[in-house]
Amino acid sequence: MAIEYLKRASKTPETETGTAREVVTAMLGEIERRGEEAVRDYALKLDKWDGPILVTREEMERRAREVPDQVRRDIAFAADQVRRFADAQRESVKDFSVELLPGLTAGQKLVPCNVAGCYVPTGRYAHIASAYMSVATAKAAGVGTVVACSTPYRGGGIHPYVLYAMMVAGADVVMTLGGVQAIAAMAYGLFTGKPADIIVGPGNKFVAEAKRMLFGKVGIDVFAGPSEVAVIADETADPLMVAVDLVGQAEHGHESPAWLFTSSRALADEVMRAVPGLIADLPPTARDAAAAAWRDYGEVIVCDTREELVEVSDRYASEHLEVHAADLGWWREALTNYGSLFLGEETTVAFGDKTSGPNHILPTKFAARYSAGLSVHKFLKPLTWQQMSRDACKTIAQVTARISRLEGMEAHARTGDYRLAKYFPGHNFDMGVPVDA
Ligand SMILES: NC(=O)C1=CN([C@@H]2O[C@H](COP(=O)(O)OP(=O)(O)OC[C@H]3O[C@@H](n4cnc5c(N)ncnc54)[C@H](O)[C@@H]3O)[C@@H](O)[C@H]2O)C=CC1
Ligand SMILES: O=C(O)[C@@H](O)CS(=O)(=O)O
Ligand SMILES: [Zn+2]
C-alpha cells in the first residue's frame, strides 16, 4: 500500500485533552461541594457574568422583538430543515411487538427522556445553528422539558440570535451559563430543580471533557469536541474548492484538524499552495484560528488507489467528510467511519453546519468509529416489555430453572419452580439439579 504524507500534523486530536481533564476535575469537585454558589463564581471568573442565570419568558420575548426580520426568516427556514429531518428520523423507528412462542409476546416501546440539557457554545463564535440542532431534535424526539444553556456572549447575556433560535426550536427553560459550570448545572438540576437525564451539544475541550466525566450520572450524546474536516479528492476535483472547504472549517479553532486525502499528487500540491493565501485573507479571529489549526493539525496524504483512500479515511473517522470524486455512489457504499458525509462538490460542510437538515452535532476524536452524531435516537430509550400465558411459562420456566442452576443461582431457579407448582400442580418437570447448600 502506497501512502505518502505531504504534510503531517505535529499535534493529534488527543494532544489537548490532558490539560482539560485536570481543570474539569477541579471544577466539577468544587461545584459538587458548593453547588449554585460555585457555579456563579465560575460564571463571573470565566465569563464576567454576574447577572441572572435563568432567562425569564418576558426577557426572551422582549429580546425576540429586537431580532430583524431577515434573521427571523433565516432561523425559521434552517430550524425547519433540521426539524423535518429529525421528524423523518423519528418516523424511521417504531414500537413493535412479536410473538416469540405461542403465548409469549415481547415488545419494544420508544420512550423519550424526560429532561434534556442542550448546550450551545458561544465562546469564539455565536453558534446560532447549534441551538436549533439540539433543541429542535430533542423536541422532535418528544422530550418533555428541554433546558438550554449558552455562554454569556462577550460579557453580556446570551447572544440575542442564539436566544431567539432556542425559542424558535422550543426550549422550555434557558440559562445564561457557559462551559463546565453550565454542564454541571444541567446535570445536577441547579437553578431549575430539573436534573437532566441527558446532556447534548458541542463545545470546546472543557465542555466535551465535562460531559465525558459526568457520563454515567447523566447520558450524553457523543464526544462532540473541536470540529474536524476531511476531504477525499481525486483528479476530477477542483483544487481551489477543496482548499476553500478545508479553510472553511479550520477557522473553528486552533485545535481543529483539516485533512486532505487524495489520489492526485498534482491536486495535493495545488491545495497546499492555495491554503495559506486563503487563510491570510480571513478576518483576524478566523485567520488566527485557521493558521494555527492548519500549521499544527493539517495533514495531506496521497494514496495510489481509492481503496487505500477509504482505509485512511476510515482510520481518521473525521467528524465531517467531503468527497470530491467520480462515482459518488461507490464512495457512499465503501466509507464506514465519519460523522456526516457530504457527497459531491455541490454540497459542503458549512451547508450541513447551518442549514441543510442533517444534524451538525457530530462525533470528534475518532468517536465516529462507534457512534453517529446527534439524532432523535439519542433522546429515545427503546424499552422492552414481555408478557406470557401459563402455557408459555411452562416452557420458559423449565429452561430458565435449568440454566439458573447450572449457573449456581438457586433463587432464580425457584421463581420458575414456584410458578409451575402453582399452575400445573401434581406435574413433574425437569427443573435441573438443585444447587447444594
Ligand atoms: N463537534 C461538533 O459537533 C461541534 C463542535 N463545535 C466546537 O465547539 C467549540 C466551541 O468552543 P467555544 O467557542 O470556546 O465555546 P464554548 O461555549 O464551548 O466555551 C466557552 C466556555 O469555555 C469556558 N472556558 C474557557 N476557558 C476556560 C478555562 N481556561 N478553564 C475553564 N473553562 C474555560 C468558559 O466558561 C466559557 O463559558 C469549538 O471548538 C467548535 O469547533 C461547534 C459546533 C459543533
Ligand atoms: O463541528 C461542527 O459540527 C461545526 O462545524 C458546526 S458549526 O460550524 O459550528 O455550525
Ligand atoms: Zn463548521
mmCIF file with all atom_site columns, C-alpha atoms in Angstrom, residues 48-247:
data_model
loop_
_atom_site.group_PDB
_atom_site.id
_atom_site.type_symbol
_atom_site.label_atom_id
_atom_site.label_alt_id
_atom_site.label_comp_id
_atom_site.label_asym_id
_atom_site.label_entity_id
_atom_site.label_seq_id
_atom_site.pdbx_PDB_ins_code
_atom_site.Cartn_x
_atom_site.Cartn_y
_atom_site.Cartn_z
_atom_site.occupancy
_atom_site.B_iso_or_equiv
_atom_site.pdbx_formal_charge
_atom_site.auth_seq_id
_atom_site.auth_comp_id
_atom_site.auth_asym_id
_atom_site.auth_atom_id
_atom_site.pdbx_PDB_model_num
ATOM 1   C CA . LYS A 1 48  ? -17.586 38.011  33.551  1.00 0.00 ? 48  LYS A CA 1
ATOM 2   C CA . TRP A 1 49  ? -21.261 37.272  34.176  1.00 0.00 ? 49  TRP A CA 1
ATOM 3   C CA . ASP A 1 50  ? -22.964 38.173  37.439  1.00 0.00 ? 50  ASP A CA 1
ATOM 4   C CA . GLY A 1 51  ? -26.480 38.703  36.035  1.00 0.00 ? 51  GLY A CA 1
ATOM 5   C CA . PRO A 1 52  ? -29.463 36.366  36.462  1.00 0.00 ? 52  PRO A CA 1
ATOM 6   C CA . ILE A 1 53  ? -28.879 32.759  35.462  1.00 0.00 ? 53  ILE A CA 1
ATOM 7   C CA . LEU A 1 54  ? -32.454 31.909  34.452  1.00 0.00 ? 54  LEU A CA 1
ATOM 8   C CA . VAL A 1 55  ? -33.830 33.830  31.476  1.00 0.00 ? 55  VAL A CA 1
ATOM 9   C CA . THR A 1 56  ? -37.468 34.668  32.097  1.00 0.00 ? 56  THR A CA 1
ATOM 10  C CA . ARG A 1 57  ? -40.149 34.265  29.417  1.00 0.00 ? 57  ARG A CA 1
ATOM 11  C CA . GLU A 1 58  ? -40.685 38.063  29.428  1.00 0.00 ? 58  GLU A CA 1
ATOM 12  C CA . GLU A 1 59  ? -36.968 38.662  28.855  1.00 0.00 ? 59  GLU A CA 1
ATOM 13  C CA . MET A 1 60  ? -36.961 36.158  25.976  1.00 0.00 ? 60  MET A CA 1
ATOM 14  C CA . GLU A 1 61  ? -39.947 37.828  24.360  1.00 0.00 ? 61  GLU A CA 1
ATOM 15  C CA . ARG A 1 62  ? -38.508 41.292  24.882  1.00 0.00 ? 62  ARG A CA 1
ATOM 16  C CA . ARG A 1 63  ? -35.233 40.355  23.218  1.00 0.00 ? 63  ARG A CA 1
ATOM 17  C CA . ALA A 1 64  ? -37.002 38.419  20.445  1.00 0.00 ? 64  ALA A CA 1
ATOM 18  C CA . ARG A 1 65  ? -38.774 41.630  19.395  1.00 0.00 ? 65  ARG A CA 1
ATOM 19  C CA . GLU A 1 66  ? -35.364 43.117  18.572  1.00 0.00 ? 66  GLU A CA 1
ATOM 20  C CA . VAL A 1 67  ? -34.449 40.371  16.092  1.00 0.00 ? 67  VAL A CA 1
ATOM 21  C CA . PRO A 1 68  ? -34.528 41.702  12.497  1.00 0.00 ? 68  PRO A CA 1
ATOM 22  C CA . ASP A 1 69  ? -36.979 40.111  10.038  1.00 0.00 ? 69  ASP A CA 1
ATOM 23  C CA . GLN A 1 70  ? -34.357 38.593  7.736   1.00 0.00 ? 70  GLN A CA 1
ATOM 24  C CA . VAL A 1 71  ? -32.671 36.913  10.717  1.00 0.00 ? 71  VAL A CA 1
ATOM 25  C CA . ARG A 1 72  ? -36.054 35.533  11.851  1.00 0.00 ? 72  ARG A CA 1
ATOM 26  C CA . ARG A 1 73  ? -36.758 34.161  8.381   1.00 0.00 ? 73  ARG A CA 1
ATOM 27  C CA . ASP A 1 74  ? -33.342 32.536  8.071   1.00 0.00 ? 74  ASP A CA 1
ATOM 28  C CA . ILE A 1 75  ? -33.504 30.925  11.506  1.00 0.00 ? 75  ILE A CA 1
ATOM 29  C CA . ALA A 1 76  ? -37.055 29.725  10.839  1.00 0.00 ? 76  ALA A CA 1
ATOM 30  C CA . PHE A 1 77  ? -36.002 28.207  7.484   1.00 0.00 ? 77  PHE A CA 1
ATOM 31  C CA . ALA A 1 78  ? -32.930 26.424  8.847   1.00 0.00 ? 78  ALA A CA 1
ATOM 32  C CA . ALA A 1 79  ? -34.633 25.223  12.029  1.00 0.00 ? 79  ALA A CA 1
ATOM 33  C CA . ASP A 1 80  ? -37.457 23.815  9.918   1.00 0.00 ? 80  ASP A CA 1
ATOM 34  C CA . GLN A 1 81  ? -34.995 21.866  7.733   1.00 0.00 ? 81  GLN A CA 1
ATOM 35  C CA . VAL A 1 82  ? -33.429 20.357  10.866  1.00 0.00 ? 82  VAL A CA 1
ATOM 36  C CA . ARG A 1 83  ? -36.802 19.619  12.453  1.00 0.00 ? 83  ARG A CA 1
ATOM 37  C CA . ARG A 1 84  ? -38.119 17.910  9.309   1.00 0.00 ? 84  ARG A CA 1
ATOM 38  C CA . PHE A 1 85  ? -35.035 15.696  9.091   1.00 0.00 ? 85  PHE A CA 1
ATOM 39  C CA . ALA A 1 86  ? -35.433 14.842  12.795  1.00 0.00 ? 86  ALA A CA 1
ATOM 40  C CA . ASP A 1 87  ? -39.157 14.105  12.279  1.00 0.00 ? 87  ASP A CA 1
ATOM 41  C CA . ALA A 1 88  ? -38.208 11.698  9.465   1.00 0.00 ? 88  ALA A CA 1
ATOM 42  C CA . GLN A 1 89  ? -35.722 10.018  11.822  1.00 0.00 ? 89  GLN A CA 1
ATOM 43  C CA . ARG A 1 90  ? -38.471 9.658   14.438  1.00 0.00 ? 90  ARG A CA 1
ATOM 44  C CA . GLU A 1 91  ? -40.729 8.076   11.802  1.00 0.00 ? 91  GLU A CA 1
ATOM 45  C CA . SER A 1 92  ? -37.988 5.597   10.878  1.00 0.00 ? 92  SER A CA 1
ATOM 46  C CA . VAL A 1 93  ? -38.029 3.902   14.295  1.00 0.00 ? 93  VAL A CA 1
ATOM 47  C CA . LYS A 1 94  ? -41.087 2.154   15.648  1.00 0.00 ? 94  LYS A CA 1
ATOM 48  C CA . ASP A 1 95  ? -42.629 0.427   18.615  1.00 0.00 ? 95  ASP A CA 1
ATOM 49  C CA . PHE A 1 96  ? -43.182 -3.269  17.876  1.00 0.00 ? 96  PHE A CA 1
ATOM 50  C CA . SER A 1 97  ? -44.345 -6.492  19.463  1.00 0.00 ? 97  SER A CA 1
ATOM 51  C CA . VAL A 1 98  ? -43.521 -10.029 18.403  1.00 0.00 ? 98  VAL A CA 1
ATOM 52  C CA . GLU A 1 99  ? -44.850 -13.449 19.457  1.00 0.00 ? 99  GLU A CA 1
ATOM 53  C CA . LEU A 1 100 ? -41.650 -15.364 20.276  1.00 0.00 ? 100 LEU A CA 1
ATOM 54  C CA . LEU A 1 101 ? -43.519 -18.537 21.316  1.00 0.00 ? 101 LEU A CA 1
ATOM 55  C CA . PRO A 1 102 ? -47.236 -19.252 21.327  1.00 0.00 ? 102 PRO A CA 1
ATOM 56  C CA . GLY A 1 103 ? -48.413 -17.205 24.304  1.00 0.00 ? 103 GLY A CA 1
ATOM 57  C CA . LEU A 1 104 ? -45.168 -15.246 24.790  1.00 0.00 ? 104 LEU A CA 1
ATOM 58  C CA . THR A 1 105 ? -45.301 -11.711 23.444  1.00 0.00 ? 105 THR A CA 1
ATOM 59  C CA . ALA A 1 106 ? -42.403 -9.287  23.765  1.00 0.00 ? 106 ALA A CA 1
ATOM 60  C CA . GLY A 1 107 ? -42.060 -5.762  22.516  1.00 0.00 ? 107 GLY A CA 1
ATOM 61  C CA . GLN A 1 108 ? -40.183 -2.510  22.229  1.00 0.00 ? 108 GLN A CA 1
ATOM 62  C CA . LYS A 1 109 ? -41.609 0.845   23.274  1.00 0.00 ? 109 LYS A CA 1
ATOM 63  C CA . LEU A 1 110 ? -39.728 4.014   22.415  1.00 0.00 ? 110 LEU A CA 1
ATOM 64  C CA . VAL A 1 111 ? -39.856 6.393   25.340  1.00 0.00 ? 111 VAL A CA 1
ATOM 65  C CA . PRO A 1 112 ? -38.198 9.829   25.233  1.00 0.00 ? 112 PRO A CA 1
ATOM 66  C CA . CYS A 1 113 ? -36.079 11.080  28.141  1.00 0.00 ? 113 CYS A CA 1
ATOM 67  C CA . ASN A 1 114 ? -37.990 13.437  30.420  1.00 0.00 ? 114 ASN A CA 1
ATOM 68  C CA . VAL A 1 115 ? -35.381 16.207  30.706  1.00 0.00 ? 115 VAL A CA 1
ATOM 69  C CA . ALA A 1 116 ? -32.691 17.068  28.166  1.00 0.00 ? 116 ALA A CA 1
ATOM 70  C CA . GLY A 1 117 ? -29.952 19.651  28.653  1.00 0.00 ? 117 GLY A CA 1
ATOM 71  C CA . CYS A 1 118 ? -28.811 21.331  25.429  1.00 0.00 ? 118 CYS A CA 1
ATOM 72  C CA . TYR A 1 119 ? -25.508 23.209  25.448  1.00 0.00 ? 119 TYR A CA 1
ATOM 73  C CA . VAL A 1 120 ? -24.972 25.902  22.819  1.00 0.00 ? 120 VAL A CA 1
ATOM 74  C CA . PRO A 1 121 ? -21.381 27.158  22.590  1.00 0.00 ? 121 PRO A CA 1
ATOM 75  C CA . THR A 1 122 ? -20.614 30.832  22.026  1.00 0.00 ? 122 THR A CA 1
ATOM 76  C CA . GLY A 1 123 ? -17.031 31.300  23.147  1.00 0.00 ? 123 GLY A CA 1
ATOM 77  C CA . ARG A 1 124 ? -15.291 32.235  19.897  1.00 0.00 ? 124 ARG A CA 1
ATOM 78  C CA . TYR A 1 125 ? -18.320 32.373  17.574  1.00 0.00 ? 125 TYR A CA 1
ATOM 79  C CA . ALA A 1 126 ? -22.050 32.746  18.203  1.00 0.00 ? 126 ALA A CA 1
ATOM 80  C CA . HIS A 1 127 ? -23.165 29.213  17.302  1.00 0.00 ? 127 HIS A CA 1
ATOM 81  C CA . ILE A 1 128 ? -26.764 30.102  16.416  1.00 0.00 ? 128 ILE A CA 1
ATOM 82  C CA . ALA A 1 129 ? -27.166 26.874  14.465  1.00 0.00 ? 129 ALA A CA 1
ATOM 83  C CA . SER A 1 130 ? -26.202 24.668  17.419  1.00 0.00 ? 130 SER A CA 1
ATOM 84  C CA . ALA A 1 131 ? -29.319 25.949  19.222  1.00 0.00 ? 131 ALA A CA 1
ATOM 85  C CA . TYR A 1 132 ? -31.796 24.514  16.733  1.00 0.00 ? 132 TYR A CA 1
ATOM 86  C CA . MET A 1 133 ? -29.646 21.442  16.043  1.00 0.00 ? 133 MET A CA 1
ATOM 87  C CA . SER A 1 134 ? -30.015 20.260  19.640  1.00 0.00 ? 134 SER A CA 1
ATOM 88  C CA . VAL A 1 135 ? -33.279 21.773  20.885  1.00 0.00 ? 135 VAL A CA 1
ATOM 89  C CA . ALA A 1 136 ? -35.401 21.035  17.797  1.00 0.00 ? 136 ALA A CA 1
ATOM 90  C CA . THR A 1 137 ? -34.100 17.455  17.691  1.00 0.00 ? 137 THR A CA 1
ATOM 91  C CA . ALA A 1 138 ? -34.910 16.869  21.372  1.00 0.00 ? 138 ALA A CA 1
ATOM 92  C CA . LYS A 1 139 ? -38.409 18.208  20.801  1.00 0.00 ? 139 LYS A CA 1
ATOM 93  C CA . ALA A 1 140 ? -38.890 16.042  17.681  1.00 0.00 ? 140 ALA A CA 1
ATOM 94  C CA . ALA A 1 141 ? -38.000 13.043  19.861  1.00 0.00 ? 141 ALA A CA 1
ATOM 95  C CA . GLY A 1 142 ? -40.767 14.033  22.303  1.00 0.00 ? 142 GLY A CA 1
ATOM 96  C CA . VAL A 1 143 ? -38.613 15.210  25.243  1.00 0.00 ? 143 VAL A CA 1
ATOM 97  C CA . GLY A 1 144 ? -40.916 16.920  27.768  1.00 0.00 ? 144 GLY A CA 1
ATOM 98  C CA . THR A 1 145 ? -38.534 19.519  29.224  1.00 0.00 ? 145 THR A CA 1
ATOM 99  C CA . VAL A 1 146 ? -35.607 20.966  27.324  1.00 0.00 ? 146 VAL A CA 1
ATOM 100 C CA . VAL A 1 147 ? -33.207 23.083  29.359  1.00 0.00 ? 147 VAL A CA 1
ATOM 101 C CA . ALA A 1 148 ? -30.904 25.118  27.103  1.00 0.00 ? 148 ALA A CA 1
ATOM 102 C CA . CYS A 1 149 ? -27.694 26.847  28.197  1.00 0.00 ? 149 CYS A CA 1
ATOM 103 C CA . SER A 1 150 ? -25.409 29.225  26.396  1.00 0.00 ? 150 SER A CA 1
ATOM 104 C CA . THR A 1 151 ? -22.333 31.208  27.286  1.00 0.00 ? 151 THR A CA 1
ATOM 105 C CA . PRO A 1 152 ? -22.811 34.866  28.206  1.00 0.00 ? 152 PRO A CA 1
ATOM 106 C CA . TYR A 1 153 ? -21.640 36.386  24.944  1.00 0.00 ? 153 TYR A CA 1
ATOM 107 C CA . ARG A 1 154 ? -18.697 38.722  25.393  1.00 0.00 ? 154 ARG A CA 1
ATOM 108 C CA . GLY A 1 155 ? -19.735 39.705  28.925  1.00 0.00 ? 155 GLY A CA 1
ATOM 109 C CA . GLY A 1 156 ? -23.416 40.276  28.044  1.00 0.00 ? 156 GLY A CA 1
ATOM 110 C CA . GLY A 1 157 ? -26.355 37.894  28.240  1.00 0.00 ? 157 GLY A CA 1
ATOM 111 C CA . ILE A 1 158 ? -26.897 35.067  25.770  1.00 0.00 ? 158 ILE A CA 1
ATOM 112 C CA . HIS A 1 159 ? -26.281 36.192  22.198  1.00 0.00 ? 159 HIS A CA 1
ATOM 113 C CA . PRO A 1 160 ? -29.657 37.581  21.011  1.00 0.00 ? 160 PRO A CA 1
ATOM 114 C CA . TYR A 1 161 ? -29.889 35.371  17.920  1.00 0.00 ? 161 TYR A CA 1
ATOM 115 C CA . VAL A 1 162 ? -28.836 32.257  19.835  1.00 0.00 ? 162 VAL A CA 1
ATOM 116 C CA . LEU A 1 163 ? -31.581 33.008  22.353  1.00 0.00 ? 163 LEU A CA 1
ATOM 117 C CA . TYR A 1 164 ? -34.071 33.533  19.537  1.00 0.00 ? 164 TYR A CA 1
ATOM 118 C CA . ALA A 1 165 ? -33.030 30.251  17.888  1.00 0.00 ? 165 ALA A CA 1
ATOM 119 C CA . MET A 1 166 ? -33.518 28.441  21.220  1.00 0.00 ? 166 MET A CA 1
ATOM 120 C CA . MET A 1 167 ? -37.035 29.857  21.457  1.00 0.00 ? 167 MET A CA 1
ATOM 121 C CA . VAL A 1 168 ? -37.954 29.001  17.861  1.00 0.00 ? 168 VAL A CA 1
ATOM 122 C CA . ALA A 1 169 ? -36.704 25.455  18.394  1.00 0.00 ? 169 ALA A CA 1
ATOM 123 C CA . GLY A 1 170 ? -38.878 25.059  21.508  1.00 0.00 ? 170 GLY A CA 1
ATOM 124 C CA . ALA A 1 171 ? -36.612 25.369  24.582  1.00 0.00 ? 171 ALA A CA 1
ATOM 125 C CA . ASP A 1 172 ? -38.642 25.229  27.811  1.00 0.00 ? 172 ASP A CA 1
ATOM 126 C CA . VAL A 1 173 ? -36.042 26.720  30.187  1.00 0.00 ? 173 VAL A CA 1
ATOM 127 C CA . VAL A 1 174 ? -32.987 28.826  29.319  1.00 0.00 ? 174 VAL A CA 1
ATOM 128 C CA . MET A 1 175 ? -29.930 29.518  31.484  1.00 0.00 ? 175 MET A CA 1
ATOM 129 C CA . THR A 1 176 ? -27.160 32.042  30.878  1.00 0.00 ? 176 THR A CA 1
ATOM 130 C CA . LEU A 1 177 ? -24.210 29.800  31.603  1.00 0.00 ? 177 LEU A CA 1
ATOM 131 C CA . GLY A 1 178 ? -21.232 28.534  29.636  1.00 0.00 ? 178 GLY A CA 1
ATOM 132 C CA . GLY A 1 179 ? -18.517 25.917  29.892  1.00 0.00 ? 179 GLY A CA 1
ATOM 133 C CA . VAL A 1 180 ? -18.126 23.349  32.658  1.00 0.00 ? 180 VAL A CA 1
ATOM 134 C CA . GLN A 1 181 ? -20.392 25.285  35.014  1.00 0.00 ? 181 GLN A CA 1
ATOM 135 C CA . ALA A 1 182 ? -23.251 25.036  32.502  1.00 0.00 ? 182 ALA A CA 1
ATOM 136 C CA . ILE A 1 183 ? -22.818 21.293  32.008  1.00 0.00 ? 183 ILE A CA 1
ATOM 137 C CA . ALA A 1 184 ? -22.642 20.682  35.767  1.00 0.00 ? 184 ALA A CA 1
ATOM 138 C CA . ALA A 1 185 ? -25.659 22.919  36.480  1.00 0.00 ? 185 ALA A CA 1
ATOM 139 C CA . MET A 1 186 ? -27.735 20.958  33.959  1.00 0.00 ? 186 MET A CA 1
ATOM 140 C CA . ALA A 1 187 ? -26.525 17.615  35.303  1.00 0.00 ? 187 ALA A CA 1
ATOM 141 C CA . TYR A 1 188 ? -27.331 18.476  38.914  1.00 0.00 ? 188 TYR A CA 1
ATOM 142 C CA . GLY A 1 189 ? -30.516 20.452  38.183  1.00 0.00 ? 189 GLY A CA 1
ATOM 143 C CA . LEU A 1 190 ? -29.094 23.605  39.763  1.00 0.00 ? 190 LEU A CA 1
ATOM 144 C CA . PHE A 1 191 ? -31.260 26.741  39.361  1.00 0.00 ? 191 PHE A CA 1
ATOM 145 C CA . THR A 1 192 ? -34.050 24.695  37.725  1.00 0.00 ? 192 THR A CA 1
ATOM 146 C CA . GLY A 1 193 ? -34.700 21.766  40.068  1.00 0.00 ? 193 GLY A CA 1
ATOM 147 C CA . LYS A 1 194 ? -34.729 19.626  36.913  1.00 0.00 ? 194 LYS A CA 1
ATOM 148 C CA . PRO A 1 195 ? -31.593 17.471  36.639  1.00 0.00 ? 195 PRO A CA 1
ATOM 149 C CA . ALA A 1 196 ? -31.026 16.496  33.019  1.00 0.00 ? 196 ALA A CA 1
ATOM 150 C CA . ASP A 1 197 ? -31.386 12.849  32.026  1.00 0.00 ? 197 ASP A CA 1
ATOM 151 C CA . ILE A 1 198 ? -29.161 13.515  29.016  1.00 0.00 ? 198 ILE A CA 1
ATOM 152 C CA . ILE A 1 199 ? -26.867 16.409  28.084  1.00 0.00 ? 199 ILE A CA 1
ATOM 153 C CA . VAL A 1 200 ? -26.183 17.112  24.430  1.00 0.00 ? 200 VAL A CA 1
ATOM 154 C CA . GLY A 1 201 ? -24.432 19.674  22.319  1.00 0.00 ? 201 GLY A CA 1
ATOM 155 C CA . PRO A 1 202 ? -20.971 20.613  21.140  1.00 0.00 ? 202 PRO A CA 1
ATOM 156 C CA . GLY A 1 203 ? -18.377 22.686  22.913  1.00 0.00 ? 203 GLY A CA 1
ATOM 157 C CA . ASN A 1 204 ? -14.711 23.331  23.435  1.00 0.00 ? 204 ASN A CA 1
ATOM 158 C CA . LYS A 1 205 ? -12.359 20.878  25.139  1.00 0.00 ? 205 LYS A CA 1
ATOM 159 C CA . PHE A 1 206 ? -13.601 21.856  28.634  1.00 0.00 ? 206 PHE A CA 1
ATOM 160 C CA . VAL A 1 207 ? -17.231 21.293  27.709  1.00 0.00 ? 207 VAL A CA 1
ATOM 161 C CA . ALA A 1 208 ? -16.518 17.999  25.955  1.00 0.00 ? 208 ALA A CA 1
ATOM 162 C CA . GLU A 1 209 ? -14.454 16.786  28.910  1.00 0.00 ? 209 GLU A CA 1
ATOM 163 C CA . ALA A 1 210 ? -17.129 17.791  31.455  1.00 0.00 ? 210 ALA A CA 1
ATOM 164 C CA . LYS A 1 211 ? -19.732 15.792  29.525  1.00 0.00 ? 211 LYS A CA 1
ATOM 165 C CA . ARG A 1 212 ? -17.382 12.819  29.357  1.00 0.00 ? 212 ARG A CA 1
ATOM 166 C CA . MET A 1 213 ? -16.723 12.934  33.116  1.00 0.00 ? 213 MET A CA 1
ATOM 167 C CA . LEU A 1 214 ? -20.395 13.299  34.050  1.00 0.00 ? 214 LEU A CA 1
ATOM 168 C CA . PHE A 1 215 ? -21.407 10.451  31.758  1.00 0.00 ? 215 PHE A CA 1
ATOM 169 C CA . GLY A 1 216 ? -22.985 7.794   33.911  1.00 0.00 ? 216 GLY A CA 1
ATOM 170 C CA . LYS A 1 217 ? -24.650 10.295  36.171  1.00 0.00 ? 217 LYS A CA 1
ATOM 171 C CA . VAL A 1 218 ? -26.289 11.644  33.015  1.00 0.00 ? 218 VAL A CA 1
ATOM 172 C CA . GLY A 1 219 ? -26.471 10.372  29.460  1.00 0.00 ? 219 GLY A CA 1
ATOM 173 C CA . ILE A 1 220 ? -24.550 12.244  26.783  1.00 0.00 ? 220 ILE A CA 1
ATOM 174 C CA . ASP A 1 221 ? -24.927 12.374  23.029  1.00 0.00 ? 221 ASP A CA 1
ATOM 175 C CA . VAL A 1 222 ? -21.346 11.883  21.889  1.00 0.00 ? 222 VAL A CA 1
ATOM 176 C CA . PHE A 1 223 ? -17.863 13.360  22.309  1.00 0.00 ? 223 PHE A CA 1
ATOM 177 C CA . ALA A 1 224 ? -18.586 16.478  20.172  1.00 0.00 ? 224 ALA A CA 1
ATOM 178 C CA . GLY A 1 225 ? -15.376 18.439  20.637  1.00 0.00 ? 225 GLY A CA 1
ATOM 179 C CA . PRO A 1 226 ? -13.346 20.728  18.373  1.00 0.00 ? 226 PRO A CA 1
ATOM 180 C CA . SER A 1 227 ? -14.536 20.477  14.760  1.00 0.00 ? 227 SER A CA 1
ATOM 181 C CA . GLU A 1 228 ? -12.728 18.336  12.199  1.00 0.00 ? 228 GLU A CA 1
ATOM 182 C CA . VAL A 1 229 ? -12.916 18.198  8.431   1.00 0.00 ? 229 VAL A CA 1
ATOM 183 C CA . ALA A 1 230 ? -11.544 15.746  5.891   1.00 0.00 ? 230 ALA A CA 1
ATOM 184 C CA . VAL A 1 231 ? -11.802 15.939  2.120   1.00 0.00 ? 231 VAL A CA 1
ATOM 185 C CA . ILE A 1 232 ? -11.314 12.986  -0.190  1.00 0.00 ? 232 ILE A CA 1
ATOM 186 C CA . ALA A 1 233 ? -10.431 14.252  -3.661  1.00 0.00 ? 233 ALA A CA 1
ATOM 187 C CA . ASP A 1 234 ? -9.460  12.561  -6.917  1.00 0.00 ? 234 ASP A CA 1
ATOM 188 C CA . GLU A 1 235 ? -8.038  14.108  -10.067 1.00 0.00 ? 235 GLU A CA 1
ATOM 189 C CA . THR A 1 236 ? -11.518 15.335  -11.109 1.00 0.00 ? 236 THR A CA 1
ATOM 190 C CA . ALA A 1 237 ? -11.782 17.660  -8.092  1.00 0.00 ? 237 ALA A CA 1
ATOM 191 C CA . ASP A 1 238 ? -11.459 21.439  -8.202  1.00 0.00 ? 238 ASP A CA 1
ATOM 192 C CA . PRO A 1 239 ? -8.329  22.148  -6.072  1.00 0.00 ? 239 PRO A CA 1
ATOM 193 C CA . LEU A 1 240 ? -9.353  25.665  -5.118  1.00 0.00 ? 240 LEU A CA 1
ATOM 194 C CA . MET A 1 241 ? -12.767 24.475  -3.944  1.00 0.00 ? 241 MET A CA 1
ATOM 195 C CA . VAL A 1 242 ? -11.088 21.761  -1.864  1.00 0.00 ? 242 VAL A CA 1
ATOM 196 C CA . ALA A 1 243 ? -8.787  24.370  -0.314  1.00 0.00 ? 243 ALA A CA 1
ATOM 197 C CA . VAL A 1 244 ? -11.702 26.732  0.401   1.00 0.00 ? 244 VAL A CA 1
ATOM 198 C CA . ASP A 1 245 ? -13.578 23.921  2.146   1.00 0.00 ? 245 ASP A CA 1
ATOM 199 C CA . LEU A 1 246 ? -10.582 22.909  4.299   1.00 0.00 ? 246 LEU A CA 1
ATOM 200 C CA . VAL A 1 247 ? -10.056 26.501  5.411   1.00 0.00 ? 247 VAL A CA 1
#
